[in-house]
Coordinates of C-alpha atoms and ligand atoms in Angstrom, one line a residue:
M137 CA 15.1 -6.1 -24.8
K138 CA 14.9 -9.4 -26.7
F139 CA 14.1 -12.9 -25.5
M140 CA 15.5 -16.0 -27.2
S141 CA 12.7 -17.3 -29.5
D142 CA 12.9 -20.9 -28.3
D143 CA 12.6 -20.0 -24.7
P144 CA 10.4 -17.0 -23.8
L145 CA 12.0 -16.8 -20.3
Q146 CA 15.5 -16.7 -21.6
I147 CA 16.8 -13.2 -21.3
A148 CA 19.2 -11.9 -23.9
P149 CA 22.8 -12.2 -22.7
D150 CA 23.5 -8.4 -22.7
V151 CA 20.5 -7.7 -20.6
M152 CA 21.3 -10.5 -18.2
E153 CA 24.8 -9.2 -17.9
S154 CA 23.5 -5.7 -17.0
L155 CA 21.2 -7.2 -14.4
E156 CA 24.0 -9.3 -12.9
K157 CA 26.1 -6.2 -12.6
K158 CA 23.4 -4.9 -10.3
G159 CA 23.5 -8.1 -8.2
V160 CA 20.3 -9.6 -9.8
S161 CA 20.6 -13.2 -10.9
R162 CA 18.4 -14.7 -13.6
R163 CA 16.7 -16.7 -11.0
D164 CA 16.1 -13.7 -8.8
F165 CA 14.6 -11.8 -11.7
M166 CA 12.3 -14.5 -12.8
K167 CA 11.2 -15.1 -9.2
W168 CA 10.4 -11.5 -8.9
C169 CA 8.4 -11.5 -12.2
T170 CA 6.6 -14.6 -11.1
G171 CA 5.8 -12.9 -7.8
M172 CA 4.5 -9.8 -9.6
A173 CA 2.2 -12.0 -11.8
A174 CA 0.8 -13.8 -8.7
M175 CA 0.3 -10.5 -6.9
L176 CA -1.6 -9.0 -9.8
A177 CA -3.6 -12.2 -10.3
L178 CA -2.3 -12.5 -13.9
P179 CA -1.8 -16.0 -15.4
S180 CA 1.7 -17.4 -15.7
S181 CA 1.7 -16.7 -19.4
F182 CA 2.2 -13.0 -18.3
I183 CA 5.5 -13.8 -16.7
P184 CA 7.6 -13.2 -19.8
K185 CA 5.5 -10.2 -20.7
I186 CA 6.2 -8.7 -17.3
A187 CA 9.9 -9.4 -17.8
E188 CA 9.9 -7.8 -21.2
A189 CA 7.8 -4.8 -20.2
V190 CA 10.0 -3.8 -17.2
L191 CA 13.2 -4.2 -19.1
A192 CA 12.1 -2.6 -22.4
Q193 CA 10.9 0.8 -21.1
K194 CA 12.3 3.6 -19.1
P195 CA 9.4 5.9 -18.3
Y196 CA 10.0 9.2 -16.5
L197 CA 8.9 9.5 -12.9
V198 CA 8.8 12.5 -10.5
W199 CA 8.2 12.1 -6.8
L200 CA 6.5 14.9 -5.0
E201 CA 6.6 15.2 -1.2
Y202 CA 4.2 17.5 0.6
Q203 CA 2.7 17.3 4.2
D204 CA 4.2 14.0 5.4
C205 CA 6.7 12.3 7.6
A206 CA 8.7 10.8 4.6
G207 CA 7.6 7.3 5.7
D208 CA 6.8 6.3 2.1
S209 CA 10.2 7.4 0.9
E210 CA 11.6 5.4 3.7
A211 CA 9.5 2.4 2.6
L212 CA 10.9 2.8 -0.9
L213 CA 14.5 3.1 0.2
R214 CA 14.1 0.1 2.5
A215 CA 12.9 -2.1 -0.4
T216 CA 14.7 -5.4 -0.4
A217 CA 16.6 -6.7 -3.4
P218 CA 15.7 -7.3 -6.2
T219 CA 12.5 -5.3 -6.0
V220 CA 12.2 -1.6 -6.4
G221 CA 15.8 -0.5 -5.7
Q222 CA 17.3 -2.8 -8.2
I223 CA 14.6 -3.3 -10.8
V224 CA 11.8 -0.8 -10.9
L225 CA 13.9 2.2 -10.1
D226 CA 16.5 1.1 -12.6
I227 CA 13.8 0.8 -15.3
L228 CA 12.3 4.2 -14.3
S229 CA 14.0 7.4 -14.9
V230 CA 13.5 9.2 -11.6
E231 CA 14.0 12.8 -12.5
Y232 CA 12.9 14.5 -9.2
H233 CA 12.7 13.3 -5.6
E234 CA 13.4 16.1 -3.2
T235 CA 14.8 13.8 -0.4
I236 CA 17.2 11.8 -2.5
M237 CA 18.1 13.8 -5.6
A238 CA 21.5 15.3 -6.1
P239 CA 20.5 18.8 -7.5
S240 CA 19.1 21.4 -5.2
G241 CA 17.5 24.8 -5.4
H242 CA 16.7 26.2 -8.9
M243 CA 18.4 23.2 -10.6
A244 CA 16.1 20.8 -8.8
E245 CA 13.0 22.8 -9.8
K246 CA 14.3 22.9 -13.3
S247 CA 14.6 19.1 -13.4
L248 CA 10.9 18.9 -12.4
M249 CA 9.7 21.4 -15.0
D250 CA 11.8 19.9 -17.8
V251 CA 9.8 16.6 -17.3
V252 CA 6.4 18.4 -17.2
E253 CA 7.2 20.4 -20.4
N254 CA 9.1 17.7 -22.4
Q255 CA 7.2 14.5 -21.4
K256 CA 3.7 15.9 -21.2
G257 CA 1.2 13.0 -20.8
K258 CA 3.9 10.4 -20.7
Y259 CA 5.4 10.6 -17.2
F260 CA 4.4 9.1 -13.8
V261 CA 4.0 11.1 -10.6
V262 CA 4.2 9.6 -7.2
V263 CA 2.8 11.9 -4.5
E264 CA 3.6 11.4 -0.8
G265 CA 1.9 13.7 1.7
S266 CA -1.3 15.7 1.9
I267 CA -2.1 18.9 0.1
P268 CA -3.3 21.9 2.2
M269 CA -6.2 23.7 0.7
K270 CA -6.8 26.4 3.3
D271 CA -5.7 30.0 2.6
N272 CA -4.7 29.2 -0.9
G273 CA -2.4 26.4 0.1
V274 CA 0.1 28.7 1.9
Y275 CA 0.9 26.0 4.5
C276 CA 3.1 24.0 2.2
C277 CA 5.3 25.7 -0.4
I278 CA 8.3 24.5 -2.4
G279 CA 10.5 26.9 -4.4
G280 CA 8.0 29.7 -3.8
R281 CA 5.0 27.8 -5.1
S282 CA 2.2 26.1 -3.1
A283 CA 1.9 22.3 -3.1
L284 CA -1.6 22.8 -4.6
D285 CA -0.4 24.9 -7.5
L286 CA 2.5 22.5 -8.2
A287 CA 0.2 19.4 -8.0
R288 CA -2.3 21.0 -10.3
E289 CA 0.4 21.5 -12.9
V290 CA 2.5 18.3 -12.4
C291 CA -0.3 15.8 -11.8
G292 CA -2.6 17.5 -14.3
N293 CA -0.1 16.8 -17.1
A294 CA 1.0 13.3 -16.2
A295 CA 0.1 10.0 -17.7
A296 CA -0.9 8.8 -14.2
T297 CA -0.4 9.9 -10.6
I298 CA 0.1 7.3 -7.9
A299 CA -0.8 8.7 -4.5
V300 CA 1.2 6.8 -1.8
G301 CA 0.5 6.7 1.9
T302 CA -2.7 7.7 3.6
C303 CA -1.8 11.4 3.7
A304 CA -1.6 11.6 -0.1
T305 CA -4.7 9.4 -0.7
H306 CA -7.1 10.9 1.9
G307 CA -5.3 13.6 3.9
G308 CA -4.0 11.2 6.6
I309 CA -2.8 12.5 9.9
P310 CA -2.5 16.2 8.7
A311 CA -6.2 16.0 7.9
A312 CA -7.1 14.7 11.4
H313 CA -9.5 16.8 13.4
P314 CA -9.3 19.8 13.5
N315 CA -7.3 19.7 10.2
P316 CA -5.9 23.2 10.6
T317 CA -4.4 23.4 7.1
G318 CA -7.4 22.0 5.2
A319 CA -5.3 19.0 4.2
V320 CA -6.8 16.7 1.5
G321 CA -5.6 13.8 -0.7
V322 CA -4.4 14.4 -4.3
K323 CA -7.6 13.4 -6.0
E324 CA -9.6 15.9 -4.0
A325 CA -7.0 18.6 -4.7
V326 CA -6.6 17.9 -8.4
P327 CA -9.9 16.2 -9.5
N328 CA -9.0 16.2 -13.2
A329 CA -5.8 14.1 -12.7
T330 CA -5.7 10.4 -13.3
V331 CA -5.0 9.2 -9.8
I332 CA -4.7 5.7 -8.2
N333 CA -4.5 5.5 -4.4
I334 CA -2.1 3.3 -2.5
P335 CA -2.8 4.1 1.1
G336 CA -1.1 2.8 4.2
C337 CA 1.0 4.4 7.0
P338 CA 3.4 3.9 5.3
M339 CA 2.4 2.4 1.9
N340 CA 3.7 -1.1 1.1
V341 CA 6.3 -0.7 -1.6
E342 CA 5.3 -4.0 -3.1
N343 CA 2.0 -2.4 -4.0
L344 CA 3.6 0.6 -5.6
T345 CA 5.9 -1.7 -7.6
A346 CA 3.0 -4.0 -8.7
T347 CA 1.0 -0.9 -9.8
I348 CA 3.8 0.4 -12.0
V349 CA 4.5 -3.1 -13.4
H350 CA 0.8 -3.5 -14.2
Y351 CA 0.9 -0.2 -16.1
L352 CA 4.1 -1.1 -18.0
T353 CA 2.8 -4.6 -18.9
L354 CA -0.8 -3.8 -19.8
G355 CA -0.7 -0.1 -20.6
R356 CA -3.3 0.8 -18.0
L357 CA -3.7 1.2 -14.2
P358 CA -5.1 -1.7 -12.3
Q359 CA -8.8 -1.9 -11.5
T360 CA -9.8 -0.1 -8.3
D361 CA -12.4 0.0 -5.6
N362 CA -14.6 3.0 -5.0
L363 CA -11.8 4.7 -3.0
G364 CA -9.5 4.5 -6.0
R365 CA -7.4 1.7 -4.4
P366 CA -6.1 -1.2 -6.6
L367 CA -8.3 -4.3 -6.0
F368 CA -5.3 -6.6 -6.1
A369 CA -4.0 -5.0 -2.9
F370 CA -7.2 -3.6 -1.2
G371 CA -9.9 -6.1 -2.4
K372 CA -9.8 -8.1 0.8
R373 CA -10.1 -7.2 4.5
I374 CA -7.1 -7.8 6.8
H375 CA -9.5 -10.1 8.8
D376 CA -10.1 -12.3 5.7
N377 CA -6.5 -13.5 5.5
C378 CA -5.3 -13.0 9.0
E379 CA -3.3 -15.8 10.5
R380 CA -5.1 -15.3 13.9
R381 CA -8.5 -15.7 12.2
G382 CA -8.9 -19.3 13.5
H383 CA -8.6 -17.9 17.1
F384 CA -11.3 -15.3 16.3
D385 CA -13.6 -18.0 15.1
A386 CA -12.9 -20.1 18.1
G387 CA -13.5 -17.2 20.5
Q388 CA -9.9 -17.1 21.7
F389 CA -9.0 -13.5 22.4
V390 CA -6.1 -11.7 24.0
R391 CA -7.3 -9.8 27.0
E392 CA -4.1 -8.2 28.2
W393 CA -0.8 -7.6 26.6
G394 CA 1.5 -10.5 27.5
D395 CA -1.2 -12.8 28.8
A396 CA -1.3 -16.5 27.9
G397 CA -3.4 -15.8 24.8
H398 CA -1.1 -13.1 23.6
R399 CA 1.9 -15.5 24.0
Q400 CA 0.0 -18.1 22.0
G401 CA -0.9 -15.8 19.2
W402 CA -4.6 -15.5 19.8
C403 CA -6.9 -12.9 18.2
L404 CA -6.3 -9.2 19.0
Y405 CA -9.8 -8.0 18.3
E406 CA -10.5 -7.2 22.0
M407 CA -7.2 -5.3 22.2
G408 CA -8.4 -2.9 19.5
C409 CA -7.6 -4.7 16.2
K410 CA -9.4 -3.0 13.4
G411 CA -8.7 -5.8 10.9
P412 CA -12.4 -6.6 10.3
A413 CA -12.9 -3.1 9.0
T414 CA -9.7 -2.6 7.1
F415 CA -9.0 -3.5 3.5
H416 CA -5.3 -4.2 2.8
N417 CA -3.1 -7.1 1.8
C418 CA -0.7 -6.8 4.8
P419 CA -1.3 -10.5 5.9
T420 CA -0.3 -11.9 2.5
V421 CA 2.4 -9.5 1.3
K422 CA 3.7 -8.3 4.7
Y423 CA 6.4 -5.6 5.1
N424 CA 10.2 -5.4 4.8
G425 CA 10.5 -8.0 2.1
G426 CA 7.8 -10.3 3.6
T427 CA 9.4 -10.3 7.1
S428 CA 6.4 -9.5 9.2
W429 CA 3.3 -7.3 9.6
P430 CA 1.6 -5.6 12.6
V431 CA -0.6 -8.5 13.7
Q432 CA 2.2 -11.1 13.3
A433 CA 4.3 -8.9 15.5
G434 CA 1.6 -9.0 18.2
H435 CA -0.1 -5.7 17.7
G436 CA -3.6 -5.2 16.3
C437 CA -4.2 -3.5 13.0
F438 CA -5.3 0.2 13.5
G439 CA -6.8 0.6 10.1
C440 CA -4.1 2.8 8.6
S441 CA -5.2 2.3 5.0
E442 CA -8.7 3.5 5.6
P443 CA -9.7 7.1 4.9
H444 CA -9.5 9.3 8.0
F445 CA -8.5 6.4 10.2
W446 CA -7.0 8.7 12.8
D447 CA -10.4 10.1 13.6
T448 CA -12.6 7.1 12.8
M449 CA -10.6 4.1 13.9
G450 CA -9.6 5.2 17.4
P451 CA -9.0 4.8 20.2
V452 CA -6.2 2.5 19.0
Y453 CA -6.5 0.1 21.9
K454 CA -10.2 0.0 22.3
R455 CA -12.5 -2.4 20.5
L456 CA -15.0 -0.4 18.5
P457 CA -18.5 -1.2 19.6
N458 CA -19.8 -1.2 16.1
V459 CA -16.9 -1.9 13.7
P460 CA -18.1 -1.1 10.2
G461 CA -18.4 -4.3 8.2
F462 CA -18.8 -6.4 11.3
G463 CA -22.4 -7.3 10.4
V464 CA -21.1 -8.7 7.1
E465 CA -18.6 -10.8 9.0
K466 CA -21.2 -12.1 11.3
T467 CA -23.4 -13.1 8.4
A468 CA -20.4 -14.8 6.6
D469 CA -19.5 -16.7 9.7
K470 CA -23.0 -17.8 10.3
I471 CA -23.1 -19.2 6.8
G472 CA -19.8 -20.9 7.4
A473 CA -21.0 -22.2 10.7
G474 CA -24.1 -23.6 9.0
L475 CA -21.8 -25.8 6.9
A476 CA -19.8 -27.0 9.8
A477 CA -20.5 -29.5 12.5
A478 CA -22.7 -28.2 15.4
T479 CA -19.9 -28.0 17.8
A480 CA -17.8 -26.0 15.4
A481 CA -20.7 -23.7 14.7
G482 CA -21.1 -23.2 18.4
L483 CA -17.5 -22.1 18.6
V484 CA -17.9 -19.7 15.7
L485 CA -20.9 -18.0 17.2
H486 CA -19.2 -18.0 20.6
G487 CA -16.3 -16.1 18.9
I488 CA -18.7 -13.5 17.5
G489 CA -20.6 -13.2 20.7
R490 CA -17.4 -12.6 22.6
A491 CA -16.3 -10.0 20.1
I492 CA -19.6 -8.1 20.4
S493 CA -19.9 -8.2 24.2
P494 CA -16.8 -9.5 25.9
K495 CA -17.2 -11.0 29.3
K496 CA -15.8 -9.2 32.2
K497 CA -12.7 -10.9 33.7
D498 CA -14.6 -12.0 36.8
E499 CA -17.3 -13.7 34.7
E500 CA -14.8 -16.1 33.2
Ligands
LIG633 FE1 -6.7 -11.0 12.9 FE2 -7.5 -8.8 14.0 FE3 -9.3 -10.3 12.7 FE4 -8.3 -11.0 15.1 S1 -9.6 -9.2 14.7 S2 -8.5 -12.3 13.3 S3 -6.2 -10.3 15.0 S4 -7.6 -9.2 11.8
LIG634 FE1 -1.9 -0.6 8.5 FE2 -3.4 -2.5 9.6 FE3 -1.7 -3.1 7.7 S1 -2.4 -0.8 10.7 S2 -0.1 -1.7 8.0 S3 -3.5 -1.7 7.5 S4 -2.1 -4.3 9.5

């Protein structure tokens, strides 16, 4: 793909024609590239580089699905134009995806093995769902082979594996107590593979797209936290960017579903929101093409992108007495309060005090 030399953003006419045939205007495409650069915190000089990278390459990708609900495939298929469906999937050669591929049976398995053998070290793998380790992995088999055996071969020979959804990253709901199948995430099942984790229940397809774009543009996976999650998407807590944060700081909490505070968009902490303990970019990127996210819709975050959230973040509608990270928040707010006027500081501390030990209704 070539750009006109006098304008780095001007896409060659033949490439533009092919994009337009897919319903993507030049404006849409450049808007998308600009959005990707912003999401990855890359300077604007990278916008033409992103455009060039995604149009110039057609890497192979295989999508493996193990113990899951197919929610991540749904997230992918519900991607709004012109994101994954029209750009990334068009620039990737998706050779294997059990749910949406045309071949079946032996022909499907052959498509997978052709990639592993002929594109060794060059292809991407996306894994959705957990891998059962108990009893030699017998609880999840495809084409007569266990998920564990397949993942070892397919992920072990890939350029990179992107584990999507909390099941593939940390075992998710199949790994919830008592975890009868010994379910684990991909990195635990295949420790020698190069794996990046994009948790969420389901994952946010924008984060998958941005990870692939980062790799295509810079030739490497994005920087990650100690749980293998890209920092551009999981570097901040939900609570840091939440639109209800002002109400938390002011001590304005919803106490009952549908009460006056709920109708006015107050903080959901006392209704069980785990946003202070959850790292994810939901408030800024949102779901369904930026339409909404759980807290905007009026429900607390239940920490779906944290490892073992089903066992550790529940009960969903109860405020945890000692939310991990809450002490950090308290310190941060105290610092913020110190910089503010005395009245404002009082409100901040009031908010924290209420979050720690809410008053009973009859005390109000
Ligand atoms: Fe938002 Fe939840 Fe934090 Fe309240 S507790 S500000 S609803 S993330
Ligand atoms: Fe999950 Fe919480 Fe986001 S429940 S989708 S991490 S708001």
